[in-house]
Amino acid sequence: MRIDVIPFLTAVHPEDLAGKTVLVIDVLRATTTILAALGSGSSCVVPVETVEEALELHTQGDVLGGERGCERIAGFDLGNSPLEYTPAAVEGRRVILTTTNGTRALQKASQASHVAAASLLNGAACAQAVLDWQRDAVILCAGTRGAFCLEDGLCAGQIVSHLLSSGSGSSLSICDFSRAMAACYTRHAGQLAEALTDSDNGRRLSGLGFRADLEYSARADTSRLVPVLTGNVLVPLSEHQPMPF
Amino acid sequence: MRIDVIPFLTAVHPEDLAGKTVLVIDVLRATTTILAALGSGSSCVVPVETVEEALELHTQGDVLGGERGCERIAGFDLGNSPLEYTPAAVEGRRVILTTTNGTRALQKASQASHVAAASLLNGAACAQAVLDWQRDAVILCAGTRGAFCLEDGLCAGQIVSHLLSSGSGSSLSICDFSRAMAACYTRHAGQLAEALTDSDNGRRLSGLGFRADLEYSARADTSRLVPVLTGNVLVPLSEHQPMPF
């Protein structure tokens, strides 16, 4: 099985994802928020690219969520902070979510065999899903405005580290960027919240009053939930395998 | 002062380098070989893109060096192994060098204010040059065939680490990719030869009988020499500042 990590969204050609497992990462904050919503009992998350699409899809009972410039969109129920996606706000309801990078990355992976949303919270569970699906995998860091961002690289490194330390580790073929991200993760594993706080997006979010989101987003391997794309909708992977790590 | 690390050659726009300090990295093996040649007393190294250019420039007394597919070019004096560039082979002579990635990267930086060739051997000396030149710096990993390679990322991380631990560290503004590469370097610093052996290019070179090149290329901070581009020619930086680290 081959594992590739792509440093940012514009570095990938959609045809390179065809037939593979694709893990989309946007730690700050789209994929962390998707996980929070499903973890709080939302029935599904619909990722869309534009505000117009979100408004068009919206029907009675849905939750409209998303951000532009890190802030809640005018008229929307929720922003893009995972802390807002409580059971009280989303349980049993469909969430329509539009964010700057994360939803775009999910749409880019439409030719893949399996698409899952990964964050630091569910890195180990995503690694297990990659092994279960038995296909070559591309770990796609969304990045920010066409450039690499540290938190997505850390999450990619977390997943690669889990894959390498699994029973199948010795049979995996990994790219140099996977090796680099695994080393970067290992270096920061004991202090992920600090690393996120020091990152470009972390500084921006702290400045906007979202520091608590960084602490939340850094809680590695605390969720077994794997949001998978089914049609255009993210739902929790139904079979809950035992945590391998 | 702003420090950016570019993960591979095709990710940079030449206009983004205008007026800046650019460090070009191709650890396996162009920039390591350039350092070896100048360290052995070669009068200068002329990096060219094609075999035809190399043959055209060649005059009596010059050394023709370079590779295609990691192997010496037919009719050339030397290949691209730094170990070949001994004083007996190159002292007092001009070296005309054509390699797959490294020379292309040097040419891409032609609009820069200062261009230097960096490798693990002279990482600390290159960091000092960046500080001395007092301009925003771009650390340009050549990569391989349009993709990131580990050894160039490690060298970028080495230089960023030296910059951050210098007296000017707190006044530097660095990008997330710089942070990631510094963490990756710190993780591997005690075992660089092993990391190079484990990399994609390291495996390829080992398979072709160039394992000794990996050991040589991994000897971090053993040279104070900084090859700088003057016109189209690389010469040693004339002022030998004391090593700051």
Coordinates of C-alpha atoms in Angstrom, one line a residue:
Chain A
M1 CA 0.0 0.0 0.0
R2 CA 1.3 3.4 -1.0
I3 CA 0.9 6.5 1.2
D4 CA 1.4 10.0 -0.1
V5 CA 1.0 13.3 1.7
I6 CA 0.1 16.4 -0.4
P7 CA 1.3 19.6 1.3
F8 CA -1.5 21.9 0.1
L9 CA -4.6 21.8 -2.1
T10 CA -3.3 23.3 -5.3
A11 CA -0.4 20.8 -5.4
V12 CA -2.8 17.9 -6.2
H13 CA -4.4 16.9 -9.5
P14 CA -7.9 15.4 -9.0
E15 CA -7.1 12.5 -11.3
D16 CA -4.3 11.4 -9.0
L17 CA -7.0 10.7 -6.4
A18 CA -9.1 8.4 -8.6
G19 CA -9.8 5.0 -7.0
K20 CA -7.8 5.8 -3.9
T21 CA -8.5 6.5 -0.2
V22 CA -8.3 10.2 0.4
L23 CA -8.1 11.8 3.8
V24 CA -8.8 15.5 3.7
I25 CA -7.3 17.6 6.5
D26 CA -8.2 21.1 7.6
V27 CA -7.4 21.1 11.3
L28 CA -8.2 24.8 11.8
R29 CA -11.0 24.4 11.5
A30 CA -13.3 22.7 9.0
T31 CA -12.5 19.0 9.6
T32 CA -12.3 19.5 13.4
T33 CA -15.7 21.2 13.2
I34 CA -17.2 18.4 11.0
L35 CA -16.0 15.9 13.6
A36 CA -17.5 18.0 16.4
A37 CA -20.9 18.3 14.6
L38 CA -21.1 14.5 14.0
G39 CA -19.8 13.8 17.5
S40 CA -22.6 15.9 18.9
G41 CA -25.2 13.9 17.0
S42 CA -25.8 15.9 13.8
S43 CA -27.4 13.5 11.3
C44 CA -24.9 14.6 8.6
V45 CA -22.8 17.4 7.4
V46 CA -23.1 18.8 3.8
P47 CA -20.0 20.6 2.8
V48 CA -20.6 23.3 0.1
E49 CA -18.3 25.8 -1.5
T50 CA -20.4 29.0 -1.6
V51 CA -22.8 30.9 0.7
E52 CA -25.4 30.8 -2.2
E53 CA -25.2 27.0 -2.3
A54 CA -25.7 26.8 1.4
L55 CA -28.7 29.0 1.4
E56 CA -30.2 27.1 -1.6
L57 CA -29.9 23.8 0.1
H58 CA -31.2 25.0 3.5
T59 CA -34.6 23.7 4.5
Q60 CA -36.5 23.9 7.8
G61 CA -34.6 22.3 10.7
D62 CA -31.1 22.5 9.1
V63 CA -28.2 24.2 10.7
L64 CA -26.4 26.7 8.6
G65 CA -22.7 26.9 9.5
G66 CA -19.6 28.4 8.1
E67 CA -17.1 31.2 7.9
R68 CA -15.5 33.8 5.7
G69 CA -12.3 35.4 7.1
C70 CA -12.6 33.1 10.2
E71 CA -15.9 34.8 11.2
R72 CA -19.5 33.6 11.1
I73 CA -21.4 34.5 8.0
A74 CA -24.2 37.0 8.4
G75 CA -27.5 35.3 8.9
F76 CA -25.9 31.8 9.6
D77 CA -26.7 29.9 12.7
L78 CA -23.2 29.0 13.6
G79 CA -19.6 29.9 12.5
N80 CA -16.7 27.6 12.1
S81 CA -15.7 27.1 15.7
P82 CA -16.0 23.4 16.8
L83 CA -17.1 24.5 20.2
E84 CA -20.3 25.9 18.8
Y85 CA -21.4 22.5 17.5
T86 CA -22.9 21.2 20.7
P87 CA -25.6 18.6 21.0
A88 CA -28.1 21.4 21.9
A89 CA -27.3 23.1 18.6
V90 CA -27.0 20.2 16.1
E91 CA -28.3 16.9 17.5
G92 CA -30.5 15.1 15.0
R93 CA -30.1 17.9 12.5
R94 CA -28.4 18.3 9.1
V95 CA -25.5 20.8 9.1
I96 CA -24.8 22.7 5.9
L97 CA -21.2 23.9 6.2
T98 CA -19.3 26.3 3.9
T99 CA -15.6 27.2 4.8
T100 CA -12.8 28.6 2.8
N101 CA -10.5 25.7 2.3
G102 CA -11.9 22.5 3.8
T103 CA -15.0 22.1 1.8
R104 CA -13.1 22.9 -1.4
A105 CA -10.6 20.1 -0.6
L106 CA -13.5 17.6 0.0
Q107 CA -15.0 18.4 -3.4
K108 CA -11.6 18.0 -5.1
A109 CA -11.5 14.4 -3.9
S110 CA -14.8 13.4 -5.7
Q111 CA -13.1 10.8 -7.9
A112 CA -11.6 8.9 -4.9
S113 CA -12.9 5.5 -3.8
H114 CA -13.2 6.6 -0.1
V115 CA -13.1 10.1 1.3
A116 CA -12.8 10.8 5.0
A117 CA -12.4 14.0 7.0
A118 CA -9.3 13.8 9.3
S119 CA -8.3 16.0 12.1
L120 CA -5.9 15.6 15.1
L121 CA -8.9 14.4 17.1
N122 CA -9.5 11.3 15.0
G123 CA -6.0 10.7 13.4
A124 CA -5.7 7.1 14.8
A125 CA -9.2 6.2 13.7
C126 CA -8.5 7.5 10.2
A127 CA -5.3 5.5 10.0
Q128 CA -7.3 2.4 10.9
A129 CA -9.8 3.2 8.1
V130 CA -6.9 3.5 5.6
L131 CA -5.7 0.1 6.6
D132 CA -9.3 -1.4 6.5
W133 CA -10.0 0.0 3.0
Q134 CA -6.8 -1.6 1.6
R135 CA -6.2 1.0 -1.1
D136 CA -3.4 3.4 -1.8
A137 CA -4.0 6.5 0.2
V138 CA -3.5 10.2 -0.4
I139 CA -3.5 12.4 2.7
L140 CA -4.5 15.8 1.4
C141 CA -3.6 18.8 3.6
A142 CA -6.0 21.6 2.6
G143 CA -3.5 24.3 3.6
T144 CA -4.4 28.0 3.4
R145 CA -4.5 30.1 0.3
G146 CA -2.4 27.7 -1.8
A147 CA 0.3 27.2 0.8
F148 CA 1.2 24.6 3.4
C149 CA 0.0 25.2 7.0
L150 CA 1.6 23.6 10.0
E151 CA -1.5 22.1 11.7
D152 CA -2.5 20.2 8.6
G153 CA 1.1 18.9 8.3
L154 CA 1.1 17.8 11.9
C155 CA -2.1 15.8 11.4
A156 CA -0.8 14.2 8.3
G157 CA 2.3 13.2 10.3
Q158 CA 0.2 11.9 13.1
I159 CA -1.7 9.6 10.7
V160 CA 1.6 8.4 9.0
S161 CA 3.1 7.7 12.4
H162 CA 0.1 5.6 13.3
L163 CA 0.3 3.7 10.0
L164 CA 4.0 3.1 10.4
S165 CA 3.6 1.8 14.0
S166 CA 0.7 -0.5 13.0
G167 CA 1.2 -4.2 12.2
S168 CA 1.2 -3.2 8.5
G169 CA 3.8 -0.6 8.9
S170 CA 6.7 -2.5 7.3
S171 CA 4.7 -3.2 4.1
L172 CA 3.8 0.4 3.5
S173 CA 5.5 2.5 0.8
I174 CA 5.6 6.2 1.9
C175 CA 6.8 9.4 0.2
D176 CA 9.5 11.7 1.5
F177 CA 7.0 14.3 2.5
S178 CA 5.2 11.6 4.6
R179 CA 8.5 10.9 6.3
A180 CA 9.1 14.6 6.9
M181 CA 5.6 15.2 8.4
A182 CA 6.0 12.1 10.6
A183 CA 9.2 13.5 12.0
C184 CA 7.6 16.9 12.5
Y185 CA 4.7 15.3 14.4
T186 CA 7.0 13.2 16.6
R187 CA 8.9 16.4 17.5
H188 CA 5.7 18.2 18.5
A189 CA 3.5 15.3 19.8
G190 CA 3.9 16.2 23.5
Q191 CA 2.9 19.9 22.9
L192 CA 0.4 20.0 20.1
A193 CA -1.5 23.0 21.5
E194 CA 1.7 25.0 21.7
A195 CA 2.5 24.1 18.1
L196 CA -0.9 25.1 16.9
T197 CA -0.7 28.4 18.9
D198 CA 2.6 29.1 17.2
S199 CA 1.4 28.4 13.7
D200 CA 0.3 31.2 11.3
N201 CA -3.4 30.2 11.5
G202 CA -3.2 29.7 15.2
R203 CA -1.9 33.2 15.7
R204 CA -4.6 34.6 13.5
L205 CA -7.3 32.7 15.3
S206 CA -5.9 33.7 18.7
G207 CA -6.0 37.3 17.6
L208 CA -9.7 36.9 16.7
G209 CA -10.6 35.5 20.1
F210 CA -10.6 31.8 19.1
R211 CA -7.8 30.6 21.3
A212 CA -10.0 27.9 22.9
D213 CA -10.5 26.4 19.4
L214 CA -6.7 25.7 19.3
E215 CA -6.8 23.8 22.6
Y216 CA -9.8 21.8 21.4
S217 CA -8.3 21.0 18.0
A218 CA -5.1 19.8 19.5
R219 CA -6.7 16.9 21.5
A220 CA -5.1 14.1 19.4
D221 CA -6.7 10.7 19.2
T222 CA -9.7 11.5 21.4
S223 CA -12.4 10.4 18.9
R224 CA -13.1 7.2 17.1
L225 CA -15.4 8.8 14.7
V226 CA -14.5 8.8 11.0
P227 CA -16.7 11.2 8.9
V228 CA -16.9 9.7 5.4
L229 CA -18.3 11.3 2.2
T230 CA -21.4 9.4 0.9
G231 CA -22.7 11.2 -2.1
N232 CA -22.3 14.8 -1.2
V233 CA -22.8 14.3 2.5
L234 CA -20.5 13.4 5.4
V235 CA -21.8 10.8 7.8
P236 CA -20.0 8.8 10.5
L237 CA -18.4 5.5 9.3
S238 CA -20.9 3.0 10.5
E239 CA -18.6 0.2 11.7
H240 CA -16.8 1.2 14.7
Q241 CA -13.6 -0.9 14.6
P242 CA -11.7 -1.3 17.8
M243 CA -8.9 1.4 18.2
P244 CA -5.7 -0.3 17.0
F245 CA -3.3 2.0 18.8
Chain B
M1 CA 13.6 39.8 8.2
R2 CA 11.2 37.3 6.6
I3 CA 12.3 33.6 6.0
D4 CA 10.4 31.4 3.6
V5 CA 11.1 27.8 2.7
I6 CA 9.8 26.6 -0.7
P7 CA 9.2 22.8 -0.7
F8 CA 10.2 22.1 -4.4
L9 CA 11.3 24.0 -7.5
T10 CA 8.0 24.2 -9.3
A11 CA 6.3 25.8 -6.3
V12 CA 8.2 29.0 -6.7
H13 CA 7.6 32.0 -9.0
P14 CA 10.9 33.6 -10.1
E15 CA 9.4 37.1 -9.4
D16 CA 8.9 36.1 -5.7
L17 CA 12.7 35.9 -5.5
A18 CA 13.5 39.4 -6.9
G19 CA 15.7 41.4 -4.6
K20 CA 15.9 38.7 -1.9
T21 CA 18.6 36.3 -0.6
V22 CA 18.0 32.9 -2.1
L23 CA 19.6 29.8 -0.8
V24 CA 19.4 26.9 -3.3
I25 CA 19.5 23.4 -1.8
D26 CA 20.1 20.1 -3.7
V27 CA 21.7 18.0 -1.1
L28 CA 21.8 14.8 -3.2
R29 CA 23.9 15.9 -4.9
A30 CA 24.4 19.1 -6.8
T31 CA 25.0 21.6 -4.1
T32 CA 27.0 19.2 -2.0
T33 CA 29.2 18.6 -5.1
I34 CA 29.6 22.3 -5.8
L35 CA 30.8 22.7 -2.2
A36 CA 33.2 19.8 -2.6
A37 CA 34.6 21.3 -5.8
L38 CA 35.2 24.7 -4.4
G39 CA 36.5 23.2 -1.2
S40 CA 39.0 21.3 -3.2
G41 CA 40.3 24.5 -4.8
S42 CA 38.4 24.7 -8.0
S43 CA 38.5 28.3 -9.3
C44 CA 34.8 28.4 -9.9
V45 CA 31.8 26.2 -10.8
V46 CA 29.6 27.1 -13.8
P47 CA 26.1 25.5 -13.5
V48 CA 24.5 24.9 -16.8
E49 CA 21.2 23.2 -17.7
T50 CA 22.1 21.1 -20.7
V51 CA 24.9 18.8 -21.9
E52 CA 25.1 20.9 -25.1
E53 CA 25.7 24.1 -23.1
A54 CA 28.4 22.3 -21.0
L55 CA 30.2 21.1 -24.2
E56 CA 29.9 24.6 -25.8
L57 CA 31.4 26.4 -22.7
H58 CA 34.2 23.8 -22.3
T59 CA 37.8 25.0 -23.0
Q60 CA 41.2 23.5 -22.4
G61 CA 41.8 22.9 -18.7
D62 CA 38.1 22.9 -17.7
V63 CA 36.6 20.0 -15.8
L64 CA 33.3 18.7 -17.3
G65 CA 31.1 17.3 -14.6
G66 CA 27.5 16.2 -14.3
E67 CA 24.9 13.5 -14.3
R68 CA 21.8 12.2 -16.0
G69 CA 19.9 9.5 -14.1
C70 CA 22.5 9.8 -11.3
E71 CA 25.3 8.5 -13.6
R72 CA 28.2 10.3 -15.2
I73 CA 27.5 11.7 -18.7
A74 CA 29.4 9.9 -21.5
G75 CA 32.6 11.8 -22.4
F76 CA 32.5 13.9 -19.2
D77 CA 35.5 14.0 -16.8
L78 CA 33.5 13.5 -13.6
G79 CA 29.9 12.5 -12.5
N80 CA 27.9 14.2 -9.7
S81 CA 29.5 12.4 -6.7
P82 CA 31.2 14.9 -4.4
L83 CA 33.8 12.4 -3.6
E84 CA 35.2 12.6 -7.2
Y85 CA 35.9 16.4 -6.8
T86 CA 39.3 16.0 -5.1
P87 CA 42.1 18.6 -5.3
A88 CA 43.9 16.3 -7.7
A89 CA 40.9 16.5 -10.1
V90 CA 39.8 20.1 -9.8
E91 CA 42.3 22.4 -8.0
G92 CA 42.8 25.7 -9.9
R93 CA 40.4 24.6 -12.6
R94 CA 37.0 25.7 -13.7
V95 CA 34.2 23.1 -13.3
I96 CA 31.3 23.1 -15.7
L97 CA 28.5 21.2 -14.0
T98 CA 25.2 20.1 -15.4
T99 CA 22.7 18.2 -13.1
T100 CA 19.0 17.4 -13.3
N101 CA 17.6 19.7 -10.6
G102 CA 20.2 21.7 -8.9
T103 CA 21.5 23.8 -11.8
R104 CA 17.9 24.5 -12.9
A105 CA 17.1 25.8 -9.4
L106 CA 20.2 28.1 -9.5
Q107 CA 19.0 29.6 -12.8
K108 CA 15.5 30.1 -11.5
A109 CA 17.0 32.5 -8.8
S110 CA 18.5 34.9 -11.3
Q111 CA 16.4 37.9 -10.2
A112 CA 17.6 37.5 -6.6
S113 CA 19.9 39.9 -4.9
H114 CA 22.2 37.2 -3.5
V115 CA 22.2 33.5 -4.5
A116 CA 24.1 30.9 -2.6
A117 CA 24.4 27.1 -2.8
A118 CA 23.5 25.4 0.5
S119 CA 23.9 21.9 1.7
L120 CA 24.0 20.1 5.0
L121 CA 27.8 20.7 5.0
N122 CA 27.6 24.5 5.1
G123 CA 24.2 25.1 6.6
A124 CA 25.5 27.2 9.5
A125 CA 27.7 29.3 7.2
C126 CA 24.7 29.9 4.9
A127 CA 22.6 31.0 7.9
Q128 CA 25.3 33.5 8.8
A129 CA 25.3 34.8 5.2
V130 CA 21.5 35.3 5.3
L131 CA 21.9 37.4 8.5
D132 CA 24.9 39.4 7.0
W133 CA 23.0 40.2 3.8
Q134 CA 20.1 41.6 5.8
R135 CA 17.4 40.8 3.2
D136 CA 14.3 38.7 3.3
A137 CA 15.4 35.2 2.4
V138 CA 13.9 32.3 0.4
I139 CA 15.3 28.9 1.0
L140 CA 14.6 27.0 -2.2
C141 CA 14.5 23.2 -2.0
A142 CA 15.2 21.9 -5.5
G143 CA 13.3 18.6 -4.9
T144 CA 13.1 15.9 -7.5
R145 CA 10.9 15.9 -10.5
G146 CA 8.6 18.6 -9.1
A147 CA 8.2 17.0 -5.7
F148 CA 9.6 17.5 -2.2
C149 CA 12.6 15.4 -1.1
L150 CA 13.5 14.8 2.5
E151 CA 17.2 15.7 2.3
D152 CA 16.6 19.2 0.9
G153 CA 13.9 19.7 3.6
L154 CA 16.3 18.6 6.3
C155 CA 18.9 21.1 5.1
A156 CA 16.2 23.9 5.0
G157 CA 15.3 23.0 8.6
Q158 CA 18.9 23.0 9.6
I159 CA 19.4 26.6 8.3
V160 CA 16.1 27.8 9.9
S161 CA 17.1 26.2 13.2
H162 CA 20.5 28.0 13.0
L163 CA 18.7 31.3 12.2
L164 CA 16.2 30.9 15.1
S165 CA 18.9 30.1 17.6
S166 CA 21.1 33.1 16.5
G167 CA 21.0 36.4 18.3
S168 CA 18.5 37.6 15.6
G169 CA 16.2 34.7 16.0
S170 CA 13.5 36.6 17.9
S171 CA 13.2 39.2 15.2
L172 CA 12.7 36.8 12.3
S173 CA 9.3 36.2 10.7
I174 CA 9.1 32.6 9.4
C175 CA 6.5 30.6 7.5
D176 CA 4.7 27.5 8.7
F177 CA 6.8 25.3 6.3
S178 CA 10.0 26.7 7.9
R179 CA 8.6 25.7 11.3
A180 CA 7.8 22.2 10.0
M181 CA 11.2 21.7 8.4
A182 CA 13.0 23.0 11.6
A183 CA 11.1 20.4 13.6
C184 CA 11.9 17.7 11.1
Y185 CA 15.6 18.6 11.3
T186 CA 15.6 18.7 15.1
R187 CA 14.1 15.2 15.1
H188 CA 16.8 13.8 12.7
A189 CA 19.8 15.9 13.7
G190 CA 21.6 13.1 15.6
Q191 CA 21.2 10.7 12.7
L192 CA 21.3 12.5 9.4
A193 CA 23.1 9.8 7.5
E194 CA 20.4 7.3 8.5
A195 CA 17.7 9.8 7.4
L196 CA 19.4 10.3 4.1
T197 CA 19.7 6.6 3.6
D198 CA 16.0 6.2 4.3
S199 CA 14.9 8.9 1.8
D200 CA 13.8 8.2 -1.7
N201 CA 16.9 9.6 -3.4
G202 CA 19.1 7.9 -0.7
R203 CA 17.6 4.5 -1.6
R204 CA 18.1 5.2 -5.3
L205 CA 21.7 6.3 -4.8
S206 CA 22.5 3.4 -2.5
G207 CA 21.2 1.0 -5.1
L208 CA 23.5 2.6 -7.7
G209 CA 26.5 2.1 -5.5
F210 CA 26.7 5.7 -4.2
R211 CA 26.2 5.0 -0.5
A212 CA 29.4 6.7 0.5
D213 CA 28.0 9.9 -1.0
L214 CA 25.2 9.8 1.6
E215 CA 27.6 9.6 4.5
Y216 CA 29.6 12.5 3.0
S217 CA 26.5 14.6 2.3
A218 CA 25.3 14.2 5.9
R219 CA 28.3 15.8 7.6
A220 CA 26.4 18.9 8.9
D221 CA 28.2 22.2 9.5
T222 CA 31.7 20.9 8.6
S223 CA 32.4 23.7 6.0
R224 CA 32.5 27.5 6.3
L225 CA 32.5 27.9 2.6
V226 CA 29.5 29.6 1.0
P227 CA 29.4 29.3 -2.9
V228 CA 27.7 32.5 -4.2
L229 CA 26.5 33.1 -7.7
T230 CA 28.5 36.0 -9.4
G231 CA 27.2 36.4 -12.9
N232 CA 26.7 32.8 -14.1
V233 CA 29.5 31.4 -12.0
L234 CA 29.7 30.1 -8.4
V235 CA 32.7 31.3 -6.4
P236 CA 33.4 31.1 -2.7
L237 CA 32.1 34.1 -0.6
S238 CA 35.3 36.0 -0.1
E239 CA 34.8 37.2 3.5
H240 CA 35.1 34.4 5.9
Q241 CA 33.0 35.4 8.9
P242 CA 33.6 33.6 12.1
M243 CA 31.2 30.7 12.6
P244 CA 28.4 32.0 14.8
F245 CA 27.1 28.7 16.0

